[in-house]
Amino acid sequence: MLFPQTNRCRTTLDLSGIWQLKADANDHGLNDGWANGFHADAEVGVPGSWNEQLSELGLMNYIGVVWYLTDFMVPSALSSQQIWMRCGSVEYHAQVWLNGQSVGEHHGGFLPFQFDITNIVKLDKRNRLVVRVDNRLSHDTIPQGVNSNHYAEFKKQRDETFPPTVFDFFPYGGIHRPVKLVALHRQHLSDVKVETRISGAVGQLHFAGQFSSVGANARLKAALWDGDRPVDEISLAPKSNRFSGEFEIADCRFWSQEDPHLYQVHFELFDGDSLVDEYTIDIGIREVRVTDTQLLLNGKPIFLKGFGRHEDFAVLGKGLSHPLLVKDFNLMKWLGANSFRTSHYPYSEEAMQMADRLGFLVIDEVPAVSLNFKYVNKNTLASHQRQMTELIARDRNHPSVIAWSIGNEPGIWGEEESISPSAIEYWKKICNLVKQLDTTRPVTAPTFAKWGIRDPLYQVSDFLSINRYWGWYEIPGDLEKAGAVLKSELETIYQTYHRPILISEFGADTIEGEHATHLQLFTEEYQTQLIKKYFEVIESLPFTIGEHIWNFADFRTAQHHRRVVMNKKGVFTRERAPKSAAFFVRQHWTH
């Protein structure tokens, strides 16, 4: 699925703005005909989560069904075009109607979906788009859902949150990324896959893709550009709806964090002499490999300095904000960071594009957070495989993506099923799928302390990602002991698996403005000293490949007695004001 572009052959209309909304707590809307329209409870901004926008209407902690509606017009100038409706993400289940007709549905959040609406949309007339959004989760979904009974079953009533979640971020609902209409010729490029390799100073770029359909007189021109400079060109006469080709670039300028250089591949599709479609893809030529002690980019060792992050901001919730993206990337640059993990779900396509342009290295994570293998079933696996497939299809052309993360901290409730043979087989199936879909990137998945060297994710990871909170959840307040335990554990894990290790999470909750002259939990000084201790341990070991602080900025969680509204482990507040630790991290990473 190609990201929308507007050019000589493609027209994109953005439907973002103020939509109508109606909550459906009893789930009567389908039977009551709301697909044709309804009397709204309120207006709502799209993209954006409904929670903080409409908290005064009781939707702050709402889990259930909400209906969205907007009207739009399509000019008759597009009468000869095929028209698609594309949504960047809806959490978590979307059903879509146009002018009262069902056009499709999509299961799973954080990833785009699109439907052909050519035969339903009306030109030069009002069209009514209705979306039923359901943010309820279950054992079958990725991520999974929980309720009070599950907390009781595991004797974890003290861990129960409101709304109930098994993950430590807020369960927002809504249309979180733009809804767009895309008009294009019926003969068009529908997909392009790019892989890059390097051989000495030569860059190799292989592309393959497909068309919606292809006529007898079809001709495809693929031109490689370096900015305004043409580099090479290939002409193909496709006889089917698939195509492929390759470029070699002598004295290639390889993409890296220091020099995130992008080439462009410009495709033009002709039907005889008529241009019917065009599309441009930015490409970074680079290669990622893993040894037993190092992560290599273009044959050179790299050390990851960065963060776990969240798409989370006041009022917006998980809604896409371009100014916020710019601010966050600039803050990470200011700190000296070169990487981040999309914890714990795919981020927006716009974020991935910025990472490409700015040279950030990204570990791209599917939303399989805190899987509970007591409840995992064949539907859970199918959902996981489907979302993994969609994620790779969306992000495989981004040079910034250096690894796929297939999950995060499974077995967080300590169920023995998470280290059983069936769990190991589950993860092998996910890993094998990823390897089939993409042979160019390593696979990893962050673990937590419970299972130690027995964690089944170690068996399928090309490099090991480890989340550890010695000095916070365990051994609180004693950083010398915490550092010693961390170092000993890392050495034991490496001696067992002989694979490089990324410390993918570590940190401490910190209340901005809280200070002490001694080590005291929740103070700015304690956060700084904990990060410093982890840096010392991580950077002293020859097999570590990076340090990702948890978290970049404070973020909202479900209500719980150990959370004062937010998870406060950010080195920035939710409003992006720096805590003391931010200045220490900047000094350490930039000098």
Coordinates of C-alpha atoms in Angstrom, one line a residue:
M1 CA 0.0 0.0 0.0
L2 CA 1.7 3.2 -1.2
F3 CA 1.6 6.4 0.8
P4 CA -0.6 9.0 -0.9
Q5 CA 1.0 11.5 -3.2
T6 CA -0.3 14.3 -5.4
N7 CA 1.3 14.7 -8.8
R8 CA 0.4 14.9 -12.5
C9 CA -1.6 11.7 -12.3
R10 CA -2.7 11.4 -8.6
T11 CA -5.0 13.7 -6.6
T12 CA -5.2 13.5 -2.8
L13 CA -8.0 15.0 -0.8
D14 CA -7.5 15.2 3.0
L15 CA -10.7 14.8 5.0
S16 CA -9.1 15.8 8.3
G17 CA -11.0 18.4 10.3
I18 CA -14.1 18.5 12.5
W19 CA -16.3 15.4 12.3
Q20 CA -19.5 14.5 14.1
L21 CA -19.4 11.9 16.8
K22 CA -21.9 9.7 18.7
A23 CA -21.1 7.2 21.5
D24 CA -22.8 3.9 21.4
A25 CA -22.4 2.4 24.8
N26 CA -25.1 -0.2 24.3
D27 CA -23.9 -1.1 20.8
H28 CA -27.3 -0.4 19.2
G29 CA -26.1 1.7 16.3
L30 CA -25.9 -1.1 13.7
N31 CA -29.4 -2.2 14.3
D32 CA -30.7 1.4 14.5
G33 CA -29.3 2.3 11.1
W34 CA -26.6 4.7 12.2
A35 CA -24.6 3.6 9.1
N36 CA -26.9 6.0 7.1
G37 CA -26.3 8.9 9.6
F38 CA -27.2 9.9 13.1
H39 CA -27.8 12.8 15.4
A40 CA -24.4 13.6 16.9
D41 CA -23.5 14.0 20.6
A42 CA -20.6 16.2 19.8
E43 CA -18.0 17.4 17.3
V44 CA -14.5 15.8 17.4
G45 CA -11.2 16.6 15.8
V46 CA -9.8 14.1 13.3
P47 CA -7.1 12.9 13.6
G48 CA -7.2 12.6 17.3
S49 CA -8.3 10.4 20.2
W50 CA -11.8 11.0 21.6
N51 CA -10.7 10.7 25.2
E52 CA -9.2 14.0 26.3
Q53 CA -11.1 16.0 23.6
L54 CA -14.4 14.9 25.0
S55 CA -13.7 14.0 28.6
E56 CA -16.5 16.4 29.7
L57 CA -18.9 14.1 27.9
G58 CA -17.7 11.1 29.9
L59 CA -15.4 9.7 27.2
M60 CA -12.1 10.0 29.0
N61 CA -12.0 6.3 30.1
Y62 CA -14.6 5.0 27.6
I63 CA -14.0 1.6 26.1
G64 CA -16.6 0.6 23.5
V65 CA -18.1 1.8 20.2
V66 CA -18.1 5.3 18.9
W67 CA -19.5 6.4 15.5
Y68 CA -17.9 9.1 13.4
L69 CA -19.5 11.0 10.5
T70 CA -18.3 13.6 7.9
D71 CA -19.7 14.9 4.6
F72 CA -17.5 15.7 1.6
M73 CA -17.6 16.5 -2.1
V74 CA -15.6 15.1 -5.0
P75 CA -15.3 17.3 -8.1
S76 CA -16.6 15.9 -11.4
A77 CA -13.1 16.6 -12.9
L78 CA -12.1 13.3 -11.3
S79 CA -14.9 11.3 -13.1
S80 CA -12.5 9.2 -15.1
Q81 CA -10.4 8.2 -12.0
Q82 CA -10.5 5.3 -9.6
I83 CA -11.1 6.7 -6.1
W84 CA -9.9 5.1 -2.9
M85 CA -10.5 6.0 0.7
R86 CA -7.4 5.5 2.9
C87 CA -7.1 5.8 6.7
G88 CA -3.8 6.0 8.4
S89 CA -5.0 4.2 11.6
V90 CA -8.1 3.5 13.7
E91 CA -7.9 2.0 17.2
Y92 CA -8.8 -0.9 17.0
H93 CA -11.6 -2.0 14.8
A94 CA -13.1 0.1 12.0
Q95 CA -16.2 -0.5 9.9
V96 CA -16.8 2.0 7.1
W97 CA -19.9 3.0 5.1
L98 CA -20.2 5.5 2.3
N99 CA -23.6 6.9 1.4
G100 CA -25.2 4.1 3.4
Q101 CA -23.2 1.3 1.6
S102 CA -20.7 -0.8 3.4
V103 CA -17.2 -0.4 1.9
G104 CA -15.2 -2.6 4.3
E105 CA -13.7 -3.1 7.7
H106 CA -10.3 -3.4 9.3
H107 CA -9.1 -5.2 12.4
G108 CA -6.1 -3.9 14.4
G109 CA -4.8 -0.4 15.2
F110 CA -1.8 1.6 14.2
L111 CA -1.7 0.6 10.5
P112 CA -3.3 2.0 7.3
F113 CA -6.1 0.5 5.3
Q114 CA -7.9 1.5 2.2
F115 CA -11.1 0.7 0.2
D116 CA -12.1 1.3 -3.4
I117 CA -15.1 3.6 -3.4
T118 CA -15.2 4.4 -7.1
N119 CA -18.7 2.9 -7.7
I120 CA -20.2 4.4 -4.5
V121 CA -18.9 8.0 -4.4
K122 CA -21.1 10.7 -6.0
L123 CA -19.4 13.5 -8.0
D124 CA -20.3 17.2 -7.4
K125 CA -22.8 16.0 -4.7
R126 CA -22.6 15.6 -1.0
N127 CA -21.2 12.2 0.2
R128 CA -21.7 10.9 3.7
L129 CA -18.8 8.9 5.3
V130 CA -19.6 7.0 8.5
V131 CA -17.0 5.0 10.5
R132 CA -17.9 2.8 13.4
V133 CA -14.9 2.6 15.8
D134 CA -14.5 0.0 18.5
N135 CA -11.6 0.2 20.9
R136 CA -12.4 -3.0 22.8
L137 CA -9.7 -5.7 22.9
S138 CA -9.9 -9.4 23.7
H139 CA -7.8 -12.5 23.9
D140 CA -7.9 -12.7 20.1
T141 CA -6.5 -9.3 19.4
I142 CA -3.1 -7.7 19.2
P143 CA -2.6 -6.2 21.8
Q144 CA -4.8 -8.4 24.0
G145 CA -7.4 -7.1 26.4
V146 CA -8.2 -7.8 30.0
N147 CA -11.0 -7.3 32.6
S148 CA -11.4 -7.4 36.3
N149 CA -11.9 -11.2 36.3
H150 CA -8.4 -11.7 34.7
Y151 CA -6.7 -9.6 37.5
A152 CA -8.5 -11.8 40.1
E153 CA -7.6 -15.0 38.3
F154 CA -3.9 -14.1 38.5
K155 CA -4.3 -12.7 42.0
K156 CA -3.1 -9.3 40.7
Q157 CA -5.9 -7.2 42.0
R158 CA -3.4 -4.6 43.1
D159 CA -2.3 -4.3 39.5
E160 CA -5.7 -3.5 38.2
T161 CA -6.1 -0.3 36.2
F162 CA -9.0 1.8 35.1
P163 CA -9.7 1.3 32.3
P164 CA -8.4 -2.3 32.5
T165 CA -5.2 -2.9 30.5
V166 CA -2.3 -5.3 30.5
F167 CA 0.0 -2.6 29.0
D168 CA 1.3 0.5 30.6
F169 CA 0.0 3.2 28.3
F170 CA -3.4 4.7 27.8
P171 CA -6.0 2.7 25.8
Y172 CA -7.0 5.6 23.5
G173 CA -9.7 5.3 21.0
G174 CA -10.4 7.1 17.7
I175 CA -9.3 7.9 14.2
H176 CA -5.7 8.7 15.0
R177 CA -4.2 9.5 11.5
P178 CA -5.5 11.3 8.5
V179 CA -8.4 10.0 6.3
K180 CA -7.7 10.7 2.7
L181 CA -9.2 10.2 -0.7
V182 CA -6.9 9.2 -3.5
A183 CA -7.9 9.6 -7.1
L184 CA -5.8 7.9 -9.8
H185 CA -6.0 6.2 -13.2
R186 CA -7.4 2.7 -13.2
Q187 CA -4.0 1.5 -14.5
H188 CA -1.6 2.4 -11.7
L189 CA 1.2 1.3 -9.5
S190 CA -0.4 -0.4 -6.5
D191 CA 2.8 -1.6 -4.7
V192 CA 6.6 -1.2 -4.8
K193 CA 9.1 -3.1 -2.7
V194 CA 12.8 -2.0 -2.6
E195 CA 15.8 -3.8 -1.2
T196 CA 19.3 -2.4 -1.1
R197 CA 22.8 -4.0 -0.8
I198 CA 26.3 -2.7 -0.9
S199 CA 29.4 -4.1 -2.6
G200 CA 32.5 -2.1 -1.9
A201 CA 31.7 1.4 -3.1
V202 CA 28.8 0.2 -5.2
G203 CA 25.2 0.5 -4.1
Q204 CA 22.7 -2.1 -5.4
L205 CA 19.0 -1.2 -5.5
H206 CA 16.5 -3.9 -6.5
F207 CA 12.8 -3.0 -6.9
A208 CA 9.8 -5.1 -7.5
G209 CA 6.1 -4.2 -7.6
Q210 CA 2.7 -4.6 -9.2
F211 CA 0.1 -2.7 -11.1
S212 CA -3.7 -2.6 -10.5
S213 CA -4.0 -3.8 -14.1
V214 CA -1.9 -3.6 -17.2
G215 CA -2.8 -3.0 -20.8
A216 CA -1.3 -4.5 -23.9
N217 CA 0.6 -1.2 -24.7
A218 CA 1.8 -0.6 -21.1
R219 CA 5.3 0.7 -20.6
L220 CA 7.1 1.5 -17.3
K221 CA 10.0 3.9 -17.0
A222 CA 12.0 3.8 -13.8
A223 CA 14.4 6.7 -13.3
L224 CA 17.0 6.9 -10.5
W225 CA 17.7 10.5 -9.4
D226 CA 20.2 12.0 -6.9
G227 CA 18.3 15.2 -6.0
D228 CA 18.2 17.1 -9.3
R229 CA 20.8 14.9 -11.0
P230 CA 19.7 12.0 -13.1
V231 CA 21.7 8.8 -12.4
D232 CA 20.1 6.0 -14.5
E233 CA 17.0 4.9 -16.2
I234 CA 15.3 1.6 -17.0
S235 CA 12.4 1.0 -19.4
L236 CA 10.2 -2.1 -19.1
A237 CA 7.4 -3.5 -21.2
P238 CA 5.4 -5.5 -18.6
K239 CA 3.3 -8.4 -19.8
S240 CA 1.7 -9.0 -16.4
N241 CA 0.7 -7.0 -13.4
R242 CA 4.1 -7.5 -11.8
F243 CA 7.5 -5.8 -12.6
S244 CA 11.0 -5.7 -11.3
G245 CA 14.4 -4.1 -12.0
E246 CA 17.7 -3.1 -10.6
F247 CA 20.1 -0.2 -10.4
E248 CA 23.8 -0.2 -9.5
I249 CA 25.3 3.1 -8.3
A250 CA 29.0 3.5 -8.5
D251 CA 30.7 5.6 -5.8
C252 CA 27.4 5.4 -4.0
R253 CA 26.6 7.7 -1.1
F254 CA 25.4 5.3 1.5
W255 CA 22.6 6.3 4.0
S256 CA 23.7 6.5 7.6
Q257 CA 22.9 8.4 10.7
E258 CA 25.7 10.9 10.0
D259 CA 24.7 11.3 6.3
P260 CA 21.1 10.3 5.7
H261 CA 21.4 10.7 2.0
L262 CA 18.3 9.8 -0.1
Y263 CA 18.1 8.9 -3.7
Q264 CA 14.8 9.0 -5.6
V265 CA 13.3 6.3 -7.8
H266 CA 10.6 7.9 -10.1
F267 CA 8.2 5.6 -11.8
E268 CA 6.2 6.6 -14.9
L269 CA 3.6 4.2 -16.3
F270 CA 2.5 4.8 -19.9
D271 CA -0.4 3.3 -21.8
G272 CA 1.0 3.7 -25.3
D273 CA 2.1 7.3 -25.5
S274 CA -0.1 8.5 -22.6
L275 CA 1.2 8.9 -19.1
V276 CA -1.3 7.3 -16.8
D277 CA 0.5 7.2 -13.5
E278 CA 3.6 8.3 -11.7
Y279 CA 5.1 7.7 -8.2
T280 CA 8.3 8.7 -6.5
I281 CA 10.0 6.8 -3.6
D282 CA 12.9 8.1 -1.5
I283 CA 15.5 5.4 -1.1
G284 CA 18.5 5.2 1.3
I285 CA 21.2 2.7 0.2
R286 CA 22.4 0.8 3.2
E287 CA 22.9 -2.6 4.6
V288 CA 22.4 -4.0 8.2
R289 CA 24.1 -7.0 9.6
V290 CA 24.6 -8.6 13.0
T291 CA 27.7 -10.3 14.4
D292 CA 28.1 -12.1 17.7
T293 CA 29.1 -8.8 19.4
Q294 CA 28.1 -5.9 17.0
L295 CA 25.4 -4.3 15.0
L296 CA 26.8 -3.2 11.7
L297 CA 25.5 -0.5 9.3
N298 CA 27.3 -0.5 6.0
G299 CA 29.9 -2.7 7.5
K300 CA 30.7 -0.4 10.4
P301 CA 29.7 -0.9 14.1
I302 CA 27.0 1.3 15.4
F303 CA 26.0 2.1 19.0
L304 CA 22.3 3.0 19.5
K305 CA 21.7 6.0 21.7
G306 CA 18.0 6.8 22.1
F307 CA 14.7 6.1 23.6
G308 CA 11.5 4.2 23.9
R309 CA 8.8 6.6 23.0
H310 CA 5.0 7.0 22.9
E311 CA 2.6 8.7 20.5
D312 CA 1.0 10.7 23.3
F313 CA 0.2 14.4 23.9
A314 CA -2.3 16.5 25.8
V315 CA -5.8 16.7 24.1
L316 CA -4.4 14.9 21.0
G317 CA -4.0 11.6 22.7
K318 CA -2.5 9.5 19.9
G319 CA -3.6 11.9 17.1
L320 CA -1.0 12.8 14.5
S321 CA 0.4 16.3 15.0
H322 CA 3.0 17.6 12.5
P323 CA 4.3 20.3 14.9
L324 CA 4.7 17.7 17.6
L325 CA 6.7 15.4 15.3
V326 CA 9.1 18.3 14.5
K327 CA 9.5 19.2 18.1
D328 CA 10.2 15.6 19.2
F329 CA 12.8 15.0 16.5
N330 CA 14.5 18.2 17.2
L331 CA 14.7 17.4 20.9
M332 CA 16.2 14.0 20.2
K333 CA 18.8 15.6 17.9
W334 CA 19.5 18.2 20.6
L335 CA 20.2 15.3 23.1
G336 CA 22.5 13.5 20.7
A337 CA 20.2 10.6 20.2
N338 CA 20.5 8.5 17.0
S339 CA 17.7 6.0 17.4
F340 CA 14.4 5.0 18.9
R341 CA 12.0 2.0 19.2
T342 CA 8.4 2.4 18.1
S343 CA 7.3 1.2 21.5
H344 CA 4.8 -0.5 21.6
Y345 CA 3.1 -0.2 18.2
P346 CA 3.8 1.2 14.7
Y347 CA 4.2 4.9 14.6
S348 CA 2.8 7.2 11.9
E349 CA 4.2 7.0 8.3
E350 CA 5.0 10.7 8.7
A351 CA 7.3 9.8 11.6
M352 CA 9.1 7.1 9.6
Q353 CA 9.6 9.6 6.7
M354 CA 11.2 12.1 9.1
A355 CA 13.5 9.4 10.5
D356 CA 14.6 8.7 6.9
R357 CA 15.4 12.3 6.3
L358 CA 17.1 13.0 9.6
G359 CA 19.1 9.8 9.9
F360 CA 17.4 8.1 12.9
L361 CA 17.8 4.4 13.3
V362 CA 14.4 2.8 14.1
I363 CA 13.5 -0.6 15.6
D364 CA 9.9 -1.0 14.3
E365 CA 7.6 -2.8 16.7
V366 CA 4.3 -4.7 16.1
P367 CA 1.7 -4.0 18.9
A368 CA 2.1 -7.5 20.5
V369 CA 2.8 -6.0 24.0
S370 CA 2.5 -8.1 27.1
L371 CA 1.0 -11.2 25.5
N372 CA -0.5 -13.6 28.1
F373 CA 0.1 -17.1 26.9
K374 CA -2.6 -18.5 29.2
Y375 CA -5.0 -16.8 26.8
V376 CA -3.2 -16.9 23.5
N377 CA -5.1 -18.9 20.9
K378 CA -5.1 -19.5 17.1
N379 CA -6.9 -16.2 16.6
T380 CA -4.3 -14.3 18.5
L381 CA -1.6 -15.8 16.3
A382 CA -3.5 -15.0 13.2
S383 CA -3.9 -11.4 14.3
H384 CA -0.2 -11.2 15.2
Q385 CA 0.8 -12.6 11.8
R386 CA -1.6 -10.3 9.9
Q387 CA -0.3 -7.1 11.7
M388 CA 3.3 -8.2 11.3
T389 CA 2.6 -8.6 7.5
E390 CA 0.9 -5.2 7.3
L391 CA 3.7 -3.5 9.2
I392 CA 6.5 -4.9 7.0
A393 CA 4.5 -4.1 3.8
R394 CA 4.1 -0.5 5.1
D395 CA 7.6 0.2 6.3
R396 CA 10.0 -2.1 4.4
N397 CA 11.2 0.7 2.1
H398 CA 12.3 3.0 4.9
P399 CA 16.1 3.0 5.3
S400 CA 15.7 4.2 8.9
V401 CA 14.1 0.8 9.8
I402 CA 17.1 -1.3 10.9
A403 CA 15.2 -4.1 12.7
W404 CA 11.8 -5.6 13.3
S405 CA 10.6 -6.1 16.9
I406 CA 8.0 -8.9 17.0
G407 CA 6.7 -8.1 20.5
N408 CA 7.4 -6.7 24.0
E409 CA 7.6 -8.3 27.4
P410 CA 5.4 -11.4 26.9
G411 CA 4.4 -13.2 30.1
I412 CA 4.4 -10.0 32.2
W413 CA 1.9 -11.6 34.6
G414 CA 4.3 -14.5 35.3
E415 CA 2.2 -17.2 33.7
E416 CA 4.3 -20.4 33.1
E417 CA 2.7 -20.9 29.7
S418 CA 4.8 -18.0 28.4
I419 CA 8.0 -20.2 28.6
S420 CA 6.3 -23.4 27.4
P421 CA 7.2 -25.3 24.2
S422 CA 4.0 -24.0 22.6
A423 CA 5.1 -20.4 23.4
I424 CA 8.5 -21.1 21.8
E425 CA 6.8 -22.5 18.8
Y426 CA 4.5 -19.4 18.6
W427 CA 7.5 -17.1 18.5
K428 CA 9.3 -19.2 15.9
K429 CA 6.2 -18.9 13.7
I430 CA 6.3 -15.2 14.0
C431 CA 10.0 -15.0 13.4
N432 CA 9.9 -17.3 10.4
L433 CA 7.1 -15.1 8.9
V434 CA 9.3 -12.0 9.3
K435 CA 12.3 -13.8 7.7
Q436 CA 10.1 -14.8 4.7
L437 CA 8.8 -11.3 4.2
D438 CA 12.2 -9.5 4.7
T439 CA 15.6 -11.1 4.4
T440 CA 17.5 -7.8 4.9
R441 CA 16.8 -6.9 8.5
P442 CA 17.4 -8.6 11.9
V443 CA 14.6 -9.6 14.3
T444 CA 14.5 -8.8 18.0
A445 CA 12.0 -8.5 20.9
P446 CA 12.4 -6.9 24.3
T447 CA 12.2 -9.1 27.4
F448 CA 11.8 -8.4 31.1
A449 CA 13.5 -9.7 34.1
K450 CA 11.1 -12.5 35.2
W451 CA 12.3 -15.3 33.0
G452 CA 16.0 -14.5 32.9
I453 CA 18.0 -16.6 30.4
R454 CA 15.0 -18.9 30.0
D455 CA 13.1 -16.2 28.0
P456 CA 11.9 -17.8 24.7
L457 CA 12.4 -14.6 22.8
Y458 CA 16.2 -15.1 23.1
Q459 CA 15.9 -18.1 20.9
V460 CA 14.4 -16.2 18.0
S461 CA 16.3 -12.8 18.3
D462 CA 19.2 -11.9 16.0
F463 CA 20.2 -9.4 18.7
L464 CA 18.9 -9.4 22.2
S465 CA 16.7 -6.5 23.5
I466 CA 16.5 -6.4 27.3
N467 CA 14.2 -4.2 29.4
R468 CA 15.6 -3.9 33.0
Y469 CA 14.6 -1.7 36.0
W470 CA 17.2 -2.7 38.6
G471 CA 17.3 0.4 40.9
W472 CA 13.6 1.1 40.3
Y473 CA 11.1 -1.8 40.4
E474 CA 13.8 -4.1 41.9
I475 CA 16.5 -3.0 44.3
P476 CA 15.0 0.5 44.6
G477 CA 17.3 3.2 45.9
D478 CA 20.6 1.3 45.9
L479 CA 22.2 2.1 42.6
E480 CA 25.6 0.5 43.3
K481 CA 23.9 -2.9 43.9
A482 CA 21.6 -2.3 41.0
G483 CA 24.6 -1.7 38.7
A484 CA 26.4 -4.8 39.9
V485 CA 23.3 -7.0 39.3
L486 CA 22.8 -5.5 35.9
K487 CA 26.4 -6.1 34.8
S488 CA 26.4 -9.7 36.1
E489 CA 23.1 -10.5 34.4
L490 CA 24.2 -9.1 31.1
E491 CA 27.4 -11.1 31.2
T492 CA 25.5 -14.3 32.0
I493 CA 23.0 -13.7 29.1
Y494 CA 25.8 -13.0 26.7
Q495 CA 27.8 -16.1 27.7
T496 CA 24.6 -18.2 27.2
Y497 CA 23.6 -16.8 23.7
H498 CA 26.6 -15.1 22.3
R499 CA 24.5 -12.4 20.6
P500 CA 24.9 -8.6 21.0
I501 CA 22.7 -6.9 23.5
L502 CA 20.6 -3.7 23.4
I503 CA 19.4 -2.5 26.7
S504 CA 16.0 -1.4 25.3
E505 CA 14.5 0.0 28.5
F506 CA 15.7 1.4 31.8
G507 CA 14.7 4.4 33.8
A508 CA 13.0 5.9 36.9
D509 CA 9.8 7.8 37.5
T510 CA 10.6 11.4 38.2
I511 CA 8.5 14.3 39.4
E512 CA 9.8 17.5 37.8
G513 CA 10.9 19.9 40.5
E514 CA 11.4 17.3 43.1
H515 CA 14.9 17.4 44.6
A516 CA 17.1 15.9 47.3
T517 CA 20.7 16.0 48.4
H518 CA 20.7 12.2 48.9
L519 CA 19.5 9.5 46.6
Q520 CA 15.7 9.6 46.8
L521 CA 13.2 8.0 44.5
F522 CA 11.2 10.3 42.3
T523 CA 13.7 13.1 42.4
E524 CA 15.4 14.6 39.4
E525 CA 18.7 13.7 40.9
Y526 CA 17.8 10.1 41.3
Q527 CA 16.7 9.8 37.7
T528 CA 20.0 11.3 36.5
Q529 CA 22.1 9.1 38.7
L530 CA 20.3 5.9 37.6
I531 CA 20.8 6.8 34.0
K532 CA 24.4 7.5 34.7
K533 CA 24.9 4.2 36.4
Y534 CA 23.3 2.3 33.5
F535 CA 25.5 4.2 31.0
E536 CA 28.6 3.1 33.0
V537 CA 27.6 -0.5 33.0
I538 CA 26.4 -0.7 29.4
E539 CA 29.3 1.1 27.9
S540 CA 31.9 -1.0 29.8
L541 CA 30.8 -4.2 28.1
P542 CA 32.1 -5.3 24.7
F543 CA 29.0 -7.0 23.5
T544 CA 26.4 -4.2 24.1
I545 CA 25.1 -2.3 21.0
G546 CA 23.1 0.4 22.6
E547 CA 21.2 2.1 25.4
H548 CA 17.5 3.2 25.0
I549 CA 16.2 5.2 28.0
W550 CA 12.6 4.7 29.1
N551 CA 11.1 7.1 28.3
F552 CA 11.6 10.1 26.0
A553 CA 8.7 12.0 27.5
D554 CA 6.1 11.4 30.2
F555 CA 2.9 9.8 28.9
R556 CA -0.7 9.2 30.1
T557 CA -1.5 5.7 31.5
A558 CA -4.7 4.0 32.7
Q559 CA -5.4 5.0 36.3
H560 CA -3.4 3.1 38.9
H561 CA -2.2 3.8 42.4
R562 CA 1.5 3.7 41.3
R563 CA 0.8 6.2 38.5
V564 CA 0.0 9.9 39.2
V565 CA -1.9 10.2 35.9
M566 CA 1.3 9.7 34.0
N567 CA 4.2 7.3 33.6
K568 CA 6.8 9.9 34.8
K569 CA 9.9 8.2 33.4
G570 CA 10.4 10.7 30.7
V571 CA 13.5 12.9 30.5
F572 CA 11.0 15.5 29.3
T573 CA 7.6 16.2 30.7
R574 CA 4.5 15.5 28.6
E575 CA 4.7 19.2 27.6
R576 CA 8.3 18.6 26.5
A577 CA 10.0 20.6 29.2
P578 CA 13.4 19.1 30.1
K579 CA 14.1 17.5 33.4
S580 CA 17.6 17.6 34.9
A581 CA 18.4 14.2 33.3
A582 CA 17.9 15.6 29.8
F583 CA 20.9 17.9 30.3
F584 CA 23.1 15.1 31.6
V585 CA 22.1 12.9 28.7
R586 CA 22.9 15.7 26.2
Q587 CA 26.3 16.2 27.8
H588 CA 27.1 12.5 27.7
W589 CA 25.9 11.8 24.2
T590 CA 27.3 14.9 22.5
H591 CA 30.8 15.0 24.0

